[in-house]
């Protein structure tokens, strides 16, 4: 059915940077849309990818002393890795250096050229290489710098092909009128309309001052402007100009998700290009707001462009995804802070959802023999209300997901969660059990479990891993593929007698100690401290040549040379004893190769007995300054890791290896 297909895209990201929290935000939102629509039975296509051409990329490659082809290949990998780590379920990944893309870009060019809407002229004016965009005087900041924060603007003069955008102003305004959902949110649409109402100038769409791009058909001196090239990805990926079947199935796209910074390209240039090329514009361009980090603008120069991978390691991908979409209203500016993230984890995820699942399964294991009870018993109005609520919540949350209103979708889902928690409090199944009313207890617990099943399926688009864990704890086997998850629409699908495994906390709470450790590790607090210290130092030493440039490079990083100074080797534990009065420390005798033995005191006593340790291979820091602990000289350190609950676990070589082997 034509209406049952769904096509969502993200911007294709410039490869000169690694993915950061901002790019992750857009991509996670697109992933949630894709996952929801798949589960609701839509034939879904989710496209993301990379923008690999243009002067900005060519310059970045040059700075790295690499041919651009090699540079873009190298820089593509972190995107692929990070999207995998964040469970991004894209169906296609387009890179603008691919042949399929080049064909479509040149074909679109030819179509528009044949129509007479591309002509050769000369471009003279202001250009920002950071944005790869032209500006007029009035667009710039007061100091004449880039309005998007890229700094200096260049004056350029060169022959260029132009797209006759001016001709499309009225067509665009008519199109906007006829398509009230073309740009969301509405305030952004208003901005677009007033920009177009002021009249449009033709735009320059080719360059002659560099070569890294797609050639202009019939004029090898020019390469096609990177935005003309990049925007075409949305149709090149689905075979426009080549395979009409896929193109016709998915086009027009349901959503182009973008940040508000690139709205003009998507809501003015792109539909005009498409109309000129004889193609229908997309249905909706959804421009979300800008994310700040602890209320500061995210930027490389401020060193606060948080790495989503680090956030995932500390908080988990699901919690991060939940937080970003629940805390911020999509479409408007938002903020990231550790404090609010931890708050959401502890209250919404651990207290509300995790606790509901845990208490429900625990009650079932205690009072209904560890299986899903039957739903037969006597019913009160409470159960009827709960069922209606669950069905209505699924409908409302589905509609909100469909509209990309993620925070609202999650809000209504959490209302159901609160209702279920209240239902347990009010019905008090533990008391009913004392009255030996088995069927009634069964009825109550069945409703709690089935309510949890609804919740598990409704959180799946945002938290795919936790959703599966929830289903397992409810005794269900989730579908082998996430893509086969289904949206709940019928009450009562949980089958009686299904056995329930022992519950595990879905989201462990994050306490004060762990929270400050995380902040330290991720570096934002240390970033702030360093930054203010270095500002202070710079202020105090302004003009002092000794301090010129200092503080800038003193980040929380060490360089390779510093790292290489650490002599890390494999060792084998020969003997182990517990020193008198020691609770935590163990005295280890370790063979560190070449006939050397060392005595090292290690804080492992709470996790390991001496017998467990003797004969184990470990990693030793051999050149640590000796120190005296409990009257014994310790000559080095054994590597271990500490988990969230404070357990110290040894780091060991993956295979048997001779003592004294160097750790690289
Ligand atoms: N290559 C162009 C897009 C071409 S699409 C045909 C581009 N790339 S980009 O790498 O600069 O990515 C821009 C997008 O990243 C923004 O539109 C937005 O989706 C996301 N974000 C980058 N920084 C962001 C924030 N601070 N906050 C939220 N999103 C941000 O422009």
XYZ file of C-alpha atoms and ligand atoms in Angstrom:
695
model
C 0.000 0.000 0.000
C 1.401 3.367 -0.995
C 0.495 4.972 2.336
C 2.318 2.254 4.257
C 5.811 3.225 3.243
C 8.091 5.594 5.022
C 11.320 7.291 3.999
C 13.432 9.249 6.489
C 16.839 10.864 6.019
C 19.497 12.640 8.078
C 21.827 15.291 6.707
C 24.891 13.710 5.194
C 27.683 14.764 7.518
C 30.934 16.402 6.481
C 33.757 13.928 6.883
C 36.256 16.470 8.135
C 34.982 15.968 11.674
C 34.125 12.970 13.826
C 30.506 12.433 14.851
C 29.703 14.405 17.983
C 26.694 14.776 20.207
C 24.986 17.150 17.730
C 25.250 14.818 14.754
C 24.314 11.877 16.980
C 21.164 13.744 18.054
C 19.805 14.050 14.506
C 20.775 10.479 13.666
C 19.187 9.011 16.805
C 15.975 10.923 16.081
C 15.886 9.534 12.533
C 16.555 6.050 13.886
C 13.625 6.317 16.277
C 11.335 7.373 13.445
C 12.544 4.454 11.340
C 12.181 1.931 14.142
C 8.717 3.134 15.081
C 7.477 3.000 11.488
C 8.923 -0.460 10.919
C 7.188 -1.711 14.038
C 3.917 -0.121 12.901
C 4.085 -2.029 9.619
C 5.472 0.643 7.291
C 7.839 -0.436 4.551
C 10.626 1.813 5.825
C 13.785 3.229 4.364
C 16.236 5.083 6.579
C 19.102 6.825 4.839
C 22.151 8.491 6.291
C 25.623 9.072 4.899
C 28.528 11.380 4.294
C 29.240 14.572 2.430
C 32.722 14.021 1.059
C 33.326 16.661 -1.603
C 34.113 20.356 -1.566
C 36.886 22.694 -0.648
C 36.462 22.216 3.100
C 37.212 18.491 2.747
C 39.987 19.071 0.208
C 41.668 21.469 2.633
C 41.317 19.103 5.563
C 42.905 16.307 3.499
C 45.712 18.637 2.487
C 46.382 19.513 6.102
C 46.710 15.812 6.863
C 48.980 15.432 3.865
C 46.688 12.842 2.329
C 45.028 12.461 -1.060
C 41.336 13.349 -0.553
C 40.197 9.848 -1.633
C 42.225 8.292 1.165
C 41.250 10.979 3.650
C 37.502 10.471 3.133
C 37.858 6.705 3.413
C 39.673 7.077 6.713
C 37.206 9.585 8.066
C 34.158 7.525 7.068
C 35.004 4.716 9.471
C 34.318 6.535 12.760
C 30.811 7.368 11.512
C 30.127 3.749 10.654
C 31.518 2.620 14.025
C 29.704 5.197 16.109
C 26.363 4.628 14.415
C 26.776 0.932 15.125
C 27.622 1.626 18.751
C 24.513 3.780 19.090
C 22.315 1.111 17.477
C 21.477 3.183 14.447
C 19.494 0.920 12.141
C 20.025 2.688 8.820
C 19.049 0.827 5.667
C 21.410 2.637 3.358
C 24.543 4.691 3.818
C 25.390 7.007 0.965
C 28.770 8.578 0.332
C 28.899 11.352 -2.230
C 32.057 9.886 -3.756
C 30.107 6.822 -4.911
C 29.402 6.267 -8.603
C 25.622 5.927 -8.092
C 25.572 9.386 -6.576
C 27.720 11.044 -9.216
C 25.431 9.759 -11.989
C 22.344 11.247 -10.361
C 23.998 14.618 -9.640
C 25.132 15.017 -13.222
C 21.756 13.941 -14.518
C 19.932 16.462 -12.349
C 22.356 19.133 -13.569
C 21.673 18.207 -17.184
C 17.905 18.291 -16.667
C 17.998 21.762 -15.157
C 20.519 22.978 -17.749
C 18.314 21.685 -20.587
C 15.457 23.676 -19.115
C 17.564 26.827 -19.319
C 17.772 27.306 -15.557
C 21.548 26.921 -15.328
C 23.729 29.533 -17.027
C 27.387 30.569 -17.007
C 28.277 33.853 -15.286
C 30.840 35.242 -12.877
C 30.679 35.121 -9.117
C 32.022 38.017 -7.141
C 31.313 38.228 -3.472
C 31.731 36.849 0.015
C 32.207 33.189 0.741
C 32.559 31.132 3.923
C 34.585 27.957 3.449
C 33.396 26.622 6.807
C 29.744 26.685 5.687
C 30.589 26.251 2.001
C 28.090 29.078 1.483
C 27.863 32.553 -0.046
C 26.922 35.483 2.111
C 25.994 39.092 1.627
C 27.263 41.888 3.908
C 24.018 41.919 5.826
C 24.236 38.203 6.718
C 27.541 38.661 8.566
C 28.215 39.332 12.234
C 29.021 42.901 13.244
C 32.738 42.190 13.017
C 32.304 40.864 9.480
C 32.758 37.211 10.489
C 30.671 34.166 9.561
C 27.168 34.170 11.128
C 27.564 30.425 11.857
C 30.756 30.940 13.831
C 33.312 29.835 11.243
C 35.318 33.028 11.539
C 36.859 34.863 8.623
C 34.901 35.369 5.386
C 36.738 35.380 2.043
C 36.137 37.595 -0.952
C 36.091 35.551 -4.128
C 35.829 36.301 -7.833
C 35.518 33.519 -10.385
C 33.605 32.241 -13.376
C 30.667 30.184 -12.204
C 27.507 28.482 -13.334
C 24.367 29.842 -11.717
C 21.040 28.270 -10.890
C 18.137 30.562 -11.721
C 16.697 30.495 -8.212
C 15.163 33.957 -8.638
C 12.697 32.497 -11.115
C 11.319 30.126 -8.472
C 10.352 32.534 -5.699
C 6.654 32.574 -6.576
C 6.553 28.887 -7.393
C 8.038 28.192 -3.974
C 5.567 30.454 -2.193
C 2.683 28.704 -3.956
C 4.183 25.351 -3.070
C 4.486 26.359 0.600
C 0.873 27.498 0.580
C -0.287 24.165 -0.817
C 1.884 22.124 1.552
C 1.411 23.440 5.091
C 3.511 20.609 6.531
C 6.510 21.209 4.301
C 8.631 22.736 7.064
C 8.326 21.917 10.759
C 8.177 23.378 13.328
C 5.923 26.211 12.199
C 8.251 28.989 13.426
C 10.912 27.753 11.056
C 8.422 27.635 8.207
C 7.570 31.280 8.896
C 11.260 32.196 8.677
C 11.572 30.391 5.354
C 8.503 32.074 3.906
C 9.606 35.552 4.871
C 13.065 34.898 3.421
C 11.540 33.869 0.085
C 9.025 36.728 0.120
C 11.932 39.185 0.133
C 12.915 37.845 -3.278
C 15.585 35.344 -4.274
C 18.889 35.786 -6.062
C 20.347 33.237 -8.469
C 22.906 31.045 -6.753
C 26.361 30.073 -7.887
C 26.571 26.294 -8.306
C 30.070 25.582 -9.637
C 33.702 26.219 -8.699
C 36.898 26.503 -10.659
C 39.397 27.055 -7.832
C 39.701 23.391 -6.789
C 39.021 19.959 -8.247
C 37.647 17.838 -5.405
C 34.058 17.410 -6.542
C 31.825 16.113 -9.295
C 32.655 17.562 -12.696
C 30.182 19.844 -14.456
C 28.860 17.923 -17.477
C 30.509 19.331 -20.595
C 32.818 21.779 -18.781
C 35.802 20.067 -17.131
C 37.114 23.344 -15.639
C 34.251 23.408 -13.157
C 33.213 21.170 -10.304
C 29.643 21.191 -9.028
C 29.014 23.209 -5.848
C 29.063 20.916 -2.838
C 25.503 21.738 -1.742
C 24.036 20.977 -5.186
C 26.005 17.730 -4.995
C 25.072 16.900 -1.384
C 21.337 17.618 -1.515
C 20.979 15.217 -4.416
C 21.951 12.320 -2.101
C 18.340 12.029 -1.013
C 17.331 10.881 -4.484
C 20.579 9.350 -5.747
C 20.462 6.764 -2.939
C 17.057 5.538 -4.048
C 18.061 5.196 -7.667
C 16.669 8.356 -9.205
C 17.615 8.450 -12.856
C 18.477 4.760 -12.778
C 15.992 2.504 -11.053
C 12.598 4.137 -11.139
C 11.028 1.295 -9.161
C 12.760 2.045 -5.837
C 12.610 5.763 -6.419
C 8.903 5.677 -7.074
C 8.293 3.504 -4.082
C 9.939 5.823 -1.562
C 9.881 9.310 -3.020
C 8.813 11.885 -1.898
C 10.633 11.415 1.413
C 8.423 11.672 4.489
C 11.054 13.477 6.537
C 14.361 15.140 5.916
C 15.606 15.634 9.487
C 18.117 18.459 9.724
C 19.469 20.984 12.190
C 18.127 24.521 11.874
C 21.525 25.675 10.564
C 20.917 24.125 7.168
C 17.262 24.966 6.738
C 17.648 27.392 3.847
C 19.429 24.787 1.739
C 16.704 22.234 2.372
C 13.587 24.372 2.325
C 14.480 26.863 -0.416
C 17.267 25.627 -2.704
C 16.367 21.939 -2.645
C 12.657 22.183 -3.559
C 13.523 24.739 -6.249
C 16.180 22.413 -7.689
C 13.733 19.521 -7.645
C 10.919 21.469 -9.248
C 13.346 22.697 -11.933
C 14.446 19.097 -12.517
C 10.842 17.896 -12.800
C 10.797 16.100 -9.448
C 8.363 16.458 -6.568
C 9.816 18.028 -3.368
C 9.907 16.003 -0.121
C 6.889 15.977 2.202
C 8.488 17.480 5.299
C 11.763 19.106 6.208
C 11.974 18.886 9.996
C 14.524 21.337 11.380
C 15.410 20.584 14.961
C 17.012 23.026 17.356
C 20.566 23.418 18.451
C 22.046 21.430 21.333
C 24.376 23.115 23.762
C 26.582 21.351 26.313
C 26.047 22.588 29.843
C 24.567 25.706 28.201
C 27.686 26.398 26.158
C 27.826 26.312 22.400
C 29.277 23.029 21.218
C 32.366 23.518 19.160
C 35.706 21.983 18.446
C 37.517 25.110 19.517
C 35.754 25.070 22.891
C 36.722 21.385 23.174
C 33.272 20.459 24.424
C 31.951 18.608 21.374
C 31.155 15.507 23.425
C 32.086 12.148 21.985
C 28.929 10.019 21.839
C 31.029 6.869 22.231
C 32.336 7.953 25.602
C 28.812 8.805 26.684
C 27.648 5.386 25.578
C 30.376 3.641 27.568
C 29.452 5.495 30.710
C 25.681 5.617 30.473
C 24.721 3.031 27.850
C 23.350 3.771 24.427
C 19.698 3.344 25.415
C 19.867 5.745 28.338
C 21.613 8.350 26.199
C 19.057 7.989 23.400
C 16.193 8.240 25.886
C 17.650 11.273 27.566
C 18.305 13.222 24.373
C 14.779 12.711 23.112
C 12.946 13.063 26.406
C 14.754 16.052 27.834
C 14.695 18.149 24.661
C 11.645 19.103 22.656
C 12.504 18.152 19.106
C 12.387 21.210 16.892
C 13.623 23.574 19.602
C 16.992 24.324 21.140
C 18.074 22.030 23.926
C 20.915 21.269 26.252
C 23.012 18.350 27.420
C 24.220 18.113 30.987
C 25.466 15.197 33.058
C 23.270 16.332 35.932
C 20.006 16.147 33.987
C 21.047 12.926 32.265
C 21.796 11.221 35.571
C 18.556 12.635 36.955
C 16.593 11.018 34.112
C 18.399 7.709 34.542
C 17.755 7.584 38.261
C 14.169 8.764 38.228
C 12.518 7.819 34.905
C 14.555 4.763 34.030
C 15.597 3.208 37.344
C 12.795 4.333 39.683
C 9.786 4.371 37.390
C 10.320 1.831 34.642
C 13.014 -0.440 36.079
C 11.326 -0.623 39.446
C 7.920 -1.403 37.941
C 9.317 -4.334 35.980
C 11.307 -5.576 38.923
C 8.471 -5.470 41.422
C 6.040 -7.004 38.941
C 8.248 -9.981 38.096
C 9.215 -10.408 41.755
C 5.524 -10.477 42.741
C 4.825 -13.089 40.072
C 7.725 -15.238 41.227
C 6.462 -15.034 44.776
C 2.716 -15.311 44.398
C 1.941 -16.975 41.076
C 4.557 -19.704 41.062
C 7.059 -17.873 38.876
C 4.828 -18.032 35.805
C 2.490 -15.648 34.028
C -0.836 -16.213 35.809
C -4.135 -16.622 34.048
C -6.310 -13.558 33.608
C -9.455 -15.344 34.798
C -10.131 -13.932 38.279
C -12.666 -11.353 39.366
C -12.258 -7.930 37.923
C -12.739 -4.442 39.349
C -13.060 -1.160 37.479
C -9.272 -0.695 37.985
C -8.429 -3.373 35.432
C -10.810 -2.010 32.810
C -9.293 1.442 33.229
C -5.785 0.075 32.920
C -6.541 -1.814 29.723
C -8.164 1.207 28.130
C -5.216 3.337 29.171
C -2.721 0.919 27.643
C -4.540 0.820 24.307
C -5.021 4.600 24.279
C -1.389 5.174 25.216
C -0.205 2.990 22.351
C -2.358 4.968 19.951
C -1.238 8.355 21.280
C 2.452 7.433 21.553
C 2.358 6.019 18.018
C 0.886 9.271 16.710
C 3.500 11.304 18.558
C 6.341 9.165 17.227
C 4.910 9.530 13.744
C 4.964 13.314 14.114
C 8.542 13.249 15.420
C 7.256 14.535 18.759
C 9.516 12.245 20.749
C 9.330 13.963 24.114
C 5.528 13.760 24.063
C 5.568 10.111 23.005
C 7.807 9.279 25.946
C 5.757 11.433 28.276
C 2.559 9.502 27.573
C 4.391 6.182 27.829
C 5.711 7.202 31.243
C 2.202 8.194 32.305
C 1.150 4.610 31.698
C 4.177 3.467 33.662
C 3.090 5.684 36.577
C -0.439 4.326 36.304
C 0.869 0.776 36.516
C 2.984 1.618 39.554
C -0.061 3.189 41.173
C -2.144 0.134 40.292
C 0.305 -2.090 42.200
C 0.214 0.286 45.183
C -3.581 0.434 45.225
C -4.372 -3.230 44.604
C -1.641 -4.472 46.981
C -1.345 -7.997 45.573
C 0.825 -9.087 48.530
C -2.114 -8.438 50.854
C -4.590 -10.093 48.513
C -2.285 -13.125 48.536
C -2.535 -13.327 52.324
C -6.309 -13.542 51.943
C -5.671 -16.590 49.740
C -7.568 -15.098 46.840
C -5.422 -16.738 44.178
C -7.474 -15.822 41.146
C -7.612 -12.178 42.157
C -3.837 -12.091 42.718
C -3.421 -13.672 39.307
C -5.664 -11.073 37.725
C -3.681 -8.203 39.235
C -0.288 -9.636 38.377
C -1.395 -10.507 34.865
C -2.382 -6.868 34.333
C 0.974 -5.648 35.618
C 2.906 -8.036 33.387
C 0.838 -7.296 30.301
C 1.156 -3.570 31.021
C 4.931 -4.045 31.131
C 4.779 -5.825 27.773
C 3.046 -2.766 26.308
C 5.741 -0.552 27.791
C 8.546 -2.774 26.483
C 7.209 -2.562 22.935
C 6.530 1.162 23.116
C 10.032 2.029 24.295
C 11.612 -0.145 21.589
C 12.115 2.645 19.022
C 14.077 4.675 21.578
C 15.640 1.919 23.692
C 15.950 -1.176 21.528
C 18.258 -3.066 23.882
C 16.327 -2.406 27.065
C 13.110 -3.271 25.290
C 14.486 -6.716 24.479
C 15.742 -7.151 28.034
C 12.304 -6.250 29.338
C 10.618 -8.755 27.062
C 12.998 -11.494 28.234
C 12.266 -10.685 31.846
C 8.596 -11.088 30.987
C 9.364 -14.600 29.766
C 9.075 -13.655 26.090
C 11.608 -14.304 23.368
C 12.068 -11.042 21.435
C 12.145 -11.372 17.646
C 15.616 -12.285 16.389
C 15.778 -9.041 14.444
C 14.941 -5.613 15.845
C 13.234 -4.925 12.546
C 10.600 -7.504 13.412
C 9.483 -5.722 16.586
C 5.767 -4.956 16.436
C 3.866 -2.029 17.847
C 1.358 -3.148 20.523
C -2.292 -2.783 19.632
C -3.991 -5.678 21.364
C -4.332 -6.344 25.073
C -3.911 -9.873 26.364
C -1.194 -11.326 24.171
C 0.920 -12.458 27.109
C 0.248 -16.182 27.481
C -0.490 -17.774 30.854
C 1.963 -20.301 32.309
C 4.979 -18.770 30.621
C 7.805 -19.037 33.164
C 9.465 -15.855 34.367
C 13.225 -15.680 34.866
C 14.804 -14.056 37.887
C 14.545 -10.275 37.451
C 17.637 -8.129 37.042
C 17.677 -4.357 37.516
C 17.025 -2.834 34.106
C 18.809 0.409 34.883
C 21.173 0.497 37.872
C 21.016 3.813 39.697
C 23.983 6.135 39.410
C 25.173 7.321 42.804
C 27.100 10.493 43.650
C 30.474 8.776 43.616
C 29.981 7.151 40.229
C 28.522 10.340 38.830
C 31.583 12.395 39.715
C 33.861 9.663 38.383
C 32.011 9.744 35.064
C 32.321 13.502 34.794
C 36.017 13.246 35.483
C 36.463 10.530 32.906
C 34.461 12.167 30.182
C 36.428 15.253 30.776
C 33.777 17.891 30.749
C 34.428 19.063 34.279
C 38.146 18.812 33.787
C 37.672 20.616 30.506
C 35.958 23.432 32.340
C 38.562 23.557 35.037
C 41.439 23.493 32.588
C 39.800 26.054 30.459
C 39.220 28.474 33.304
C 42.670 27.801 34.741
C 44.282 28.424 31.402
C 42.198 31.562 30.912
C 43.289 32.748 34.326
C 46.941 31.951 33.574
C 46.699 33.650 30.225
C 45.171 36.724 31.844
C 47.884 36.874 34.466
C 50.631 36.434 31.916
C 49.197 38.479 29.068
C 52.082 39.788 27.007
C 54.606 37.440 28.630
C 56.246 35.591 25.696
C 57.058 32.644 27.936
C 53.368 31.925 28.219
C 52.359 32.506 24.609
C 50.169 29.613 23.465
C 50.502 27.770 26.773
C 47.421 26.216 28.292
C 45.904 25.516 24.910
C 47.533 22.159 24.459
C 47.437 21.182 28.118
C 44.334 19.081 27.764
C 43.454 15.962 29.635
C 45.429 13.989 27.028
C 48.942 12.602 27.119
C 50.887 12.226 23.929
C 52.381 9.043 22.530
C 55.833 9.824 23.862
C 54.463 10.291 27.353
C 52.531 7.052 27.038
C 55.616 5.207 25.816
C 57.426 6.166 28.995
C 55.192 3.749 30.887
C 56.898 0.360 30.993
C 54.000 -2.072 30.895
C 54.737 -5.779 30.696
C 53.065 -9.071 31.212
C 53.821 -10.877 34.446
C 52.944 -14.149 36.149
C 51.871 -14.294 39.789
C 54.219 -16.697 41.571
C 53.038 -16.237 45.132
C 50.358 -14.342 47.005
C 49.666 -13.693 50.667
C 47.456 -11.477 52.800
C 49.606 -9.168 54.938
C 48.628 -9.034 58.589
C 45.741 -6.624 59.338
C 45.154 -5.994 55.656
C 41.556 -5.945 54.394
C 42.127 -4.836 50.848
C 45.771 -5.339 49.986
C 47.424 -8.523 48.823
C 51.178 -9.021 48.623
C 52.039 -10.501 45.242
C 55.324 -11.924 44.030
C 55.378 -11.565 40.252
C 57.715 -12.874 37.558
C 58.143 -9.950 35.141
C 60.466 -11.744 32.719
C 64.211 -11.972 32.191
C 64.600 -13.630 35.569
C 63.217 -10.604 37.496
C 60.762 -10.978 40.325
C 58.907 -8.113 41.927
C 56.911 -7.642 45.074
C 53.771 -5.644 44.349
C 51.021 -4.710 46.758
C 47.623 -4.771 45.043
C 44.145 -3.844 46.338
C 42.554 -7.098 45.213
C 41.723 -8.810 48.493
C 37.992 -8.063 48.377
C 37.536 -9.822 45.041
C 40.207 -12.513 44.929
C 41.618 -15.154 47.255
C 45.392 -15.860 47.080
C 44.684 -19.342 45.610
C 42.742 -17.823 42.702
C 45.595 -15.538 41.838
C 48.624 -17.816 41.907
C 49.611 -18.743 38.351
C 47.556 -15.936 36.727
C 49.050 -13.794 33.961
C 48.638 -10.074 34.599
C 49.770 -6.704 33.272
C 52.348 -4.899 35.371
C 53.486 -1.279 35.324
C 57.163 -1.974 35.945
C 58.653 1.504 36.187
C 56.373 3.025 38.815
C 58.289 4.673 41.622
C 58.506 2.140 44.519
C 56.387 2.975 47.521
C 55.920 1.500 51.020
C 52.540 0.049 51.901
C 51.897 -1.659 55.257
C 55.608 -1.696 55.837
C 56.330 -3.535 52.583
C 58.025 -1.970 49.546
C 55.774 -2.262 46.509
C 57.687 -2.112 43.222
C 55.078 -1.501 40.583
C 51.394 -1.836 39.894
C 49.096 -4.546 38.587
C 46.414 -3.316 36.158
C 42.812 -3.781 37.187
C 39.478 -2.131 36.375
C 36.775 -0.936 38.742
C 33.114 -1.465 37.819
C 30.104 0.647 38.777
C 29.677 -1.248 42.026
C 33.265 -0.682 43.092
C 34.463 -4.233 42.321
C 38.110 -4.438 41.325
C 38.621 -6.858 38.432
C 42.052 -7.860 37.100
C 42.977 -6.953 33.529
C 44.566 -10.059 32.011
C 46.146 -10.988 28.634
C 43.672 -12.627 26.325
C 45.980 -15.621 25.600
C 48.841 -17.275 27.461
C 51.928 -15.111 26.935
C 55.471 -15.239 28.321
C 56.212 -13.013 31.353
C 58.093 -9.865 30.384
C 56.304 -9.347 27.033
C 55.903 -5.663 26.312
C 52.395 -4.163 26.369
C 52.059 -1.848 23.382
N 27.130 18.320 4.916
C 26.168 19.242 5.362
C 24.767 18.663 5.223
C 24.395 18.253 3.838
S 22.836 17.531 3.803
C 22.440 17.424 2.236
C 26.419 19.586 6.812
N 27.108 18.691 7.519
S 27.514 18.812 9.074
O 28.439 17.751 9.323
O 27.966 20.134 9.347
O 26.254 18.457 9.876
C 25.265 19.382 10.126
C 24.176 18.738 10.967
O 24.708 18.184 12.169
C 23.185 19.744 11.460
O 22.245 20.104 10.543
C 22.585 18.978 12.594
O 21.729 18.016 12.068
C 23.783 18.323 13.229
N 24.384 19.170 14.270
C 25.653 19.664 14.295
N 25.832 20.351 15.452
C 24.722 20.325 16.184
C 24.340 20.798 17.443
N 25.132 21.505 18.220
N 23.099 20.514 17.878
C 22.246 19.765 17.143
N 22.571 19.321 15.958
C 23.754 19.630 15.408
O 25.964 20.619 7.237
